Amino acid sequence: MQKEPKSSADAGPSAGAAPEAADSALPQDSAGKHAVSVLWSFGKCLGALLPVYLAGYFGFSISVVLLGLLVYMRWKHSRDGKQARLQSAMYLLENEQDVTTTRVFRSKRELPAWVNFPDVEKVEWMNKILQQAWPFIGQYLEKLLVETIAPSIRAASAHLQTLSFTKVDLGDRAMKVVGVKAYTEHDKRQVILDLYISYAGDVEINVEVKKYFCKAGVKGVQLHGRLRVILEPLIGDVPLVGAITMFFIRRPKLDINWTGLTNLLDIPGLNAMTDTMIMDALASFLVLPNRLTVPLVANLHVAQLRSPLPRGIVRIHLLEAENLAAKDNYMKGVISGKSDPYAVLRVGTQTFTSHHVDNNLNPQWREMYEVIVHEVPGQELELEVFDKDPDQDDFLGRMKLDLGIVKKAVLLDEWYTLKDVPSGQVHLKLEWLSLLPSAERLNEVLERNKNITVYGKTADPPSAAVLTVYLDRAQDLPFKKGNKDPSPMVQISVQDTTKESRTVYGTNNPVWEDAFTFFIQDPSKQDIDIQVKDDDRALTLGGLSIPLSRLLSSAELSMDQWFQLEKSGPASRIYITAMLRVLWLNEEAILTTPVSPLPGEGDDESELSPGLSKLTPTSKRPEHSSPDGNFASEGVLRIHLVEAQSLVAKDNLMGGMVKGKSDPYVKIRVGGLAFKSQVIKENLNPIWNELYEVILTQLPGQEVEFDLYDKDIDQDDFLGRVKVSLRDLISAQFTDQWYTLNDVKSGRLHLVLEWVPKVSDSTRLEQILHYNYQQSYLNKIVPSAALLFVYIERAHGLPLKKSGKEPKAGAEVSLKNLSHRTKVVNRSTSPQWDEAFHFLMHNPSEDTLIVKLTHSWGQALGSLVLPVRELLDEKDLVLDRWFSLDGAMPESQILLRAELKLLDSKLAQCSDAEDSSHVIPSGDTAAAANFELRHRSVPVQGGEDASSTRKAQVKLSVAYLSEKNRLVITIHACRNLPSFSKDPPDTYISFILLPDKNRNTKRKTSVKKKSLKPEFNERFDFDMTLEEAKQKHLEVSVKNSVSFMSREKELLGKLQLDLCQLDLKTGVSQWYDLSHETN
């Protein structure tokens, strides 16, 4: 019992030893930290006093010390401000909802249900992906900096051989996409996305150069802006997008927090300068007109994607201003002066400054500028007015205008109220100049430009055209002295304007892929001067001069070719694409109704000063629509699936011991559509004779794919494949040939493919219809005669809803059984859709276009019934105007454009006006194609349109193949057959070649059950000479297959043809009338 306390007492010291040791160590650690703190404070005092001591030692004035102190204080203030902004931005991004609800609604509650953002969509899923992937993006960046960039920097300079990245950390805060806005209505071949990017990150990157004991870095970055991403061209193959192009429409906001030696960059003056330099470097490749393009497929014109043709040119007339603020006051405002105003205009990176007008609050400038517009919507005209002073110019107001409004209006002549100032208006005249790929209107443009008065000694005259030069590459440039590779760059000059490409170092086969744009006053009198030089600009490697008059005579005012360089090597050449576009002011499309300004762009009339009623914009309603340049550019591909031969037999019996045949059919895929032919039972040489028509947009990479299969109960067997390039079809326009099947042992497919020409000549309609109605296909398709394009732009004066509110209007466009719907425009009696549709038509003189306007596809708002035959009497088969709506208000109208294109097949052009038909090919080679494709029918008995005569008819093809000494007779079909009972007859055709009556000259077709319009498409061959064939008489009998006990009539019609009267070598194919008596 005594041992337990003893053991406890013995254990006590050992157990308490550690706490006692810790307690004894605490005062020692505290004392050490205190000593270090005292030394650090002393060191800082010495550091602060050292400049004072050195100034006294070297005899500097006290003003130097004060200046240094002032610079330090400003640096400290700037750095603290950056740190505060960065922390505030980080807090805002992390607590976005709390901050928004607190500031906007003054309470911690959710946004109400009626709050939405219809234009910009939130993409939290994308932010979650970025947040999840951010550490791995940091790992990739660290690997890139340490393993790739650092070695290249060390190799580039001997002074930086000890450079290394000591720390690369992207931090925990990922970049956020605040919102996304998508545009798909401007061009059907591209998708435009606007990404609103916000980044306030705790990124930390440190760099050290050990040789100079130098450390520098970045700790914290802010970047906010709108990044536009364009997915184009959309293609009909994986990955569906040809390239991704991205850029900032306007300069993003950038704020960098420096560390180490780069702390000096936070000194006032240096701070703004360095941020500007970094922003300029970013803008040089990622702010309009510069773009970053990433191609995803081969054989793309990357330079044309990186620098596409402008959307248009805006001619800005800076006319005058009124009621500007007076800034030149004297005696501290006791005596009021005036201002010396001038204006600064910006569109993207294009900046213009007007001259200043002395002592005038109502200045008149009368200056003109021309700006290139790369993106609409998006790009804006920014105008700022300043008062010219000797020191710092005073601000007199600003305004902004979306150039998309100018494009819609074509011409704007308005006063705009200046913002951020008590008073002031500016008068602008803005013209949207379209780009025409034709020189037809050039002389008219030059005459118009002569009437434009240009003020100012240095002002440029108005331009008549714009020139874009794509500089691709050069080959075999001469070497420098010593047989060294040059570092080529190119200077391109037009008149007094010279632009330079980037330099490609150490090669005589440089690739630049740069683009340049020039304004041209008179293309017939100006030249393009091209000089290839070494990077020192002293050595010329070659030159070239191209008169612009050559472009005027080129197709679409474009040249895309190699040019031989002068004063260069014998094989030195350069590849250039030059595109000239005439600048055209389309006065017919000028709006006649007010254009909606930007939000906040105008003031109420009550706020205007007396006598300033003219400041209210007075735009007009457009008289005509203004569709996109790609409107009505689609075409029609006509696919005639004829037949196949020598297909593989897949239906084997008894484990393959007995060979069978196949039951073939074809799947056709093109432009996202798919078609399937009928199945031909037990036939290795099937004849389909089926027609398909597809409306397509000409996109690179598209193909027409034909897959053949054997129809089985379980899984269909593959019989071969054929792919045909759409580009090749469009180039050839028409092709009739056999295609060898791929991926199988044997088989070929006969196709007739035509990219049908579109014409605007109404006189061709009758012959087109006549030809089309003579065609007969097993899938019952009648070829289309026309393609109708409809552009629904806007409506005006629609009725209100029954509740008195403005409607949500949508338009439904219908033609027969096909209809399309526009988007629904929110709450407007004057909605604008800007949408296009197209329809295939069999007979434009009989079809009717119907447009119905409704509120959210419910309450009717009006309708339009437009007979398509009205277009046949219009010039170019186009109707483009306002139409009154039925069942609406008297003032209710809709603006649309209807454009008709007749589909004039080459086969119809080759046929006679009365009789022609596209025959089913026989299956032989060129000889058969001659007779069955481009033939001229001989007028014999019958041949009239069955819809008008209602006579019983049979369609035959008769031709002689000289290469094979063979007479070929094809039985196509019958129509309008008589019926002598309540059920249609079971029809078949028998025929005989007289005068011989034997088994070799007598044939018959299969039986088509219960049909008055049977289709046979069966071919029969007879071996004989041409002389023997001409001595034959063809007797055809159309019969009803009845039993011998039936009372039904067997003979349905009869025909006799004397073959000596037919052109057997050319071939004849047509409908013939049947008689009920033997001739």
PDB file of C-alpha atoms in Angstrom, residues 828-943:
ATOM      1  CA  SER A 828     -43.145  44.801 -79.152  1.00  0.00           C
ATOM      2  CA  THR A 829     -45.680  45.983 -81.723  1.00  0.00           C
ATOM      3  CA  SER A 830     -42.775  46.502 -84.153  1.00  0.00           C
ATOM      4  CA  PRO A 831     -40.767  43.275 -83.793  1.00  0.00           C
ATOM      5  CA  GLN A 832     -37.617  42.572 -85.769  1.00  0.00           C
ATOM      6  CA  TRP A 833     -36.624  38.976 -86.636  1.00  0.00           C
ATOM      7  CA  ASP A 834     -34.011  39.083 -89.424  1.00  0.00           C
ATOM      8  CA  GLU A 835     -34.439  35.398 -90.290  1.00  0.00           C
ATOM      9  CA  ALA A 836     -34.277  33.581 -93.635  1.00  0.00           C
ATOM     10  CA  PHE A 837     -35.958  30.384 -94.907  1.00  0.00           C
ATOM     11  CA  HIS A 838     -36.126  28.401 -98.158  1.00  0.00           C
ATOM     12  CA  PHE A 839     -38.592  26.057 -99.880  1.00  0.00           C
ATOM     13  CA  LEU A 840     -38.465  23.677-102.842  1.00  0.00           C
ATOM     14  CA  MET A 841     -41.386  24.148-105.251  1.00  0.00           C
ATOM     15  CA  HIS A 842     -42.799  21.934-107.971  1.00  0.00           C
ATOM     16  CA  ASN A 843     -44.871  24.597-109.717  1.00  0.00           C
ATOM     17  CA  PRO A 844     -44.370  28.273-108.743  1.00  0.00           C
ATOM     18  CA  SER A 845     -47.410  29.335-110.746  1.00  0.00           C
ATOM     19  CA  GLU A 846     -49.695  27.259-108.476  1.00  0.00           C
ATOM     20  CA  ASP A 847     -48.076  27.508-104.999  1.00  0.00           C
ATOM     21  CA  THR A 848     -48.909  30.111-102.360  1.00  0.00           C
ATOM     22  CA  LEU A 849     -46.729  31.469 -99.546  1.00  0.00           C
ATOM     23  CA  ILE A 850     -48.542  32.080 -96.244  1.00  0.00           C
ATOM     24  CA  VAL A 851     -47.117  34.120 -93.352  1.00  0.00           C
ATOM     25  CA  LYS A 852     -48.980  34.067 -90.037  1.00  0.00           C
ATOM     26  CA  LEU A 853     -48.115  36.368 -87.123  1.00  0.00           C
ATOM     27  CA  THR A 854     -49.190  35.293 -83.643  1.00  0.00           C
ATOM     28  CA  HIS A 855     -48.619  36.096 -79.992  1.00  0.00           C
ATOM     29  CA  SER A 856     -46.528  33.209 -78.609  1.00  0.00           C
ATOM     30  CA  TRP A 857     -48.080  30.940 -81.293  1.00  0.00           C
ATOM     31  CA  GLY A 858     -51.551  31.613 -79.929  1.00  0.00           C
ATOM     32  CA  GLN A 859     -53.539  34.816 -80.548  1.00  0.00           C
ATOM     33  CA  ALA A 860     -53.495  35.827 -84.221  1.00  0.00           C
ATOM     34  CA  LEU A 861     -51.847  39.174 -85.012  1.00  0.00           C
ATOM     35  CA  GLY A 862     -52.301  39.171 -88.779  1.00  0.00           C
ATOM     36  CA  SER A 863     -51.479  37.161 -91.874  1.00  0.00           C
ATOM     37  CA  LEU A 864     -50.216  37.525 -95.423  1.00  0.00           C
ATOM     38  CA  VAL A 865     -51.168  35.351 -98.405  1.00  0.00           C
ATOM     39  CA  LEU A 866     -48.715  35.788-101.274  1.00  0.00           C
ATOM     40  CA  PRO A 867     -49.241  33.813-104.525  1.00  0.00           C
ATOM     41  CA  VAL A 868     -45.778  32.906-105.757  1.00  0.00           C
ATOM     42  CA  ARG A 869     -46.824  33.585-109.347  1.00  0.00           C
ATOM     43  CA  GLU A 870     -46.592  37.305-108.530  1.00  0.00           C
ATOM     44  CA  LEU A 871     -42.817  36.930-108.421  1.00  0.00           C
ATOM     45  CA  LEU A 872     -42.778  35.670-112.012  1.00  0.00           C
ATOM     46  CA  ASP A 873     -43.754  39.156-113.228  1.00  0.00           C
ATOM     47  CA  GLU A 874     -41.092  40.956-111.141  1.00  0.00           C
ATOM     48  CA  LYS A 875     -37.600  41.902-112.236  1.00  0.00           C
ATOM     49  CA  ASP A 876     -35.095  39.189-111.216  1.00  0.00           C
ATOM     50  CA  LEU A 877     -38.089  37.322-109.692  1.00  0.00           C
ATOM     51  CA  VAL A 878     -37.759  39.341-106.447  1.00  0.00           C
ATOM     52  CA  LEU A 879     -40.359  41.040-104.241  1.00  0.00           C
ATOM     53  CA  ASP A 880     -38.872  43.228-101.500  1.00  0.00           C
ATOM     54  CA  ARG A 881     -41.243  45.659 -99.776  1.00  0.00           C
ATOM     55  CA  TRP A 882     -43.798  46.221 -97.025  1.00  0.00           C
ATOM     56  CA  PHE A 883     -46.974  44.124 -97.216  1.00  0.00           C
ATOM     57  CA  SER A 884     -50.239  44.908 -95.436  1.00  0.00           C
ATOM     58  CA  LEU A 885     -51.464  42.239 -93.032  1.00  0.00           C
ATOM     59  CA  ASP A 886     -54.953  40.759 -93.159  1.00  0.00           C
ATOM     60  CA  GLY A 887     -56.905  40.394 -89.923  1.00  0.00           C
ATOM     61  CA  ALA A 888     -54.932  43.127 -88.154  1.00  0.00           C
ATOM     62  CA  MET A 889     -54.858  46.912 -87.758  1.00  0.00           C
ATOM     63  CA  PRO A 890     -55.049  49.101 -90.889  1.00  0.00           C
ATOM     64  CA  GLU A 891     -51.442  50.201 -90.305  1.00  0.00           C
ATOM     65  CA  SER A 892     -50.140  46.663 -89.613  1.00  0.00           C
ATOM     66  CA  GLN A 893     -47.447  45.687 -92.110  1.00  0.00           C
ATOM     67  CA  ILE A 894     -44.604  43.238 -92.543  1.00  0.00           C
ATOM     68  CA  LEU A 895     -41.324  43.784 -94.389  1.00  0.00           C
ATOM     69  CA  LEU A 896     -40.087  40.720 -96.231  1.00  0.00           C
ATOM     70  CA  ARG A 897     -38.071  39.720 -99.255  1.00  0.00           C
ATOM     71  CA  ALA A 898     -39.164  36.818-101.452  1.00  0.00           C
ATOM     72  CA  GLU A 899     -36.693  35.690-104.097  1.00  0.00           C
ATOM     73  CA  LEU A 900     -37.403  32.918-106.603  1.00  0.00           C
ATOM     74  CA  LYS A 901     -34.685  30.917-108.351  1.00  0.00           C
ATOM     75  CA  LEU A 902     -35.690  28.516-111.136  1.00  0.00           C
ATOM     76  CA  LEU A 903     -33.855  25.186-111.130  1.00  0.00           C
ATOM     77  CA  ASP A 904     -32.799  24.832-114.749  1.00  0.00           C
ATOM     78  CA  SER A 905     -31.256  21.381-115.064  1.00  0.00           C
ATOM     79  CA  LYS A 906     -28.704  20.832-117.804  1.00  0.00           C
ATOM     80  CA  LEU A 907     -30.842  17.950-118.993  1.00  0.00           C
ATOM     81  CA  ALA A 908     -33.799  20.294-119.422  1.00  0.00           C
ATOM     82  CA  GLN A 909     -31.593  22.725-121.328  1.00  0.00           C
ATOM     83  CA  CYS A 910     -30.486  19.981-123.697  1.00  0.00           C
ATOM     84  CA  SER A 911     -33.972  18.680-124.348  1.00  0.00           C
ATOM     85  CA  ASP A 912     -36.400  19.923-126.995  1.00  0.00           C
ATOM     86  CA  ALA A 913     -39.108  22.362-125.940  1.00  0.00           C
ATOM     87  CA  GLU A 914     -41.799  19.738-126.477  1.00  0.00           C
ATOM     88  CA  ASP A 915     -40.311  16.340-125.634  1.00  0.00           C
ATOM     89  CA  SER A 916     -37.342  15.328-123.509  1.00  0.00           C
ATOM     90  CA  SER A 917     -36.801  12.932-120.689  1.00  0.00           C
ATOM     91  CA  HIS A 918     -33.985  11.626-118.574  1.00  0.00           C
ATOM     92  CA  VAL A 919     -33.788   7.925-119.369  1.00  0.00           C
ATOM     93  CA  ILE A 920     -32.877   5.276-116.877  1.00  0.00           C
ATOM     94  CA  PRO A 921     -29.297   4.276-117.706  1.00  0.00           C
ATOM     95  CA  SER A 922     -28.877   0.842-119.157  1.00  0.00           C
ATOM     96  CA  GLY A 923     -25.948  -0.229-117.029  1.00  0.00           C
ATOM     97  CA  ASP A 924     -23.415  -0.210-119.869  1.00  0.00           C
ATOM     98  CA  THR A 925     -20.637   2.316-120.119  1.00  0.00           C
ATOM     99  CA  ALA A 926     -20.283   5.444-122.223  1.00  0.00           C
ATOM    100  CA  ALA A 927     -22.344   4.191-125.159  1.00  0.00           C
ATOM    101  CA  ALA A 928     -25.359   3.575-122.964  1.00  0.00           C
ATOM    102  CA  ALA A 929     -24.872   6.889-121.211  1.00  0.00           C
ATOM    103  CA  ASN A 930     -24.999   8.743-124.525  1.00  0.00           C
ATOM    104  CA  PHE A 931     -28.407   7.347-125.322  1.00  0.00           C
ATOM    105  CA  GLU A 932     -29.818   7.439-121.833  1.00  0.00           C
ATOM    106  CA  LEU A 933     -28.563  10.825-120.608  1.00  0.00           C
ATOM    107  CA  ARG A 934     -28.243  13.587-123.175  1.00  0.00           C
ATOM    108  CA  HIS A 935     -30.650  12.518-125.916  1.00  0.00           C
ATOM    109  CA  ARG A 936     -33.127  14.333-128.106  1.00  0.00           C
ATOM    110  CA  SER A 937     -36.455  12.598-128.577  1.00  0.00           C
ATOM    111  CA  VAL A 938     -37.851  12.074-132.048  1.00  0.00           C
ATOM    112  CA  PRO A 939     -41.436  13.335-132.269  1.00  0.00           C
ATOM    113  CA  VAL A 940     -43.597  10.288-132.916  1.00  0.00           C
ATOM    114  CA  GLN A 941     -47.145   9.424-132.020  1.00  0.00           C
ATOM    115  CA  GLY A 942     -48.278  10.496-128.566  1.00  0.00           C
ATOM    116  CA  GLY A 943     -45.942  12.332-126.268  1.00  0.00           C
TER     117      GLY A 943
END
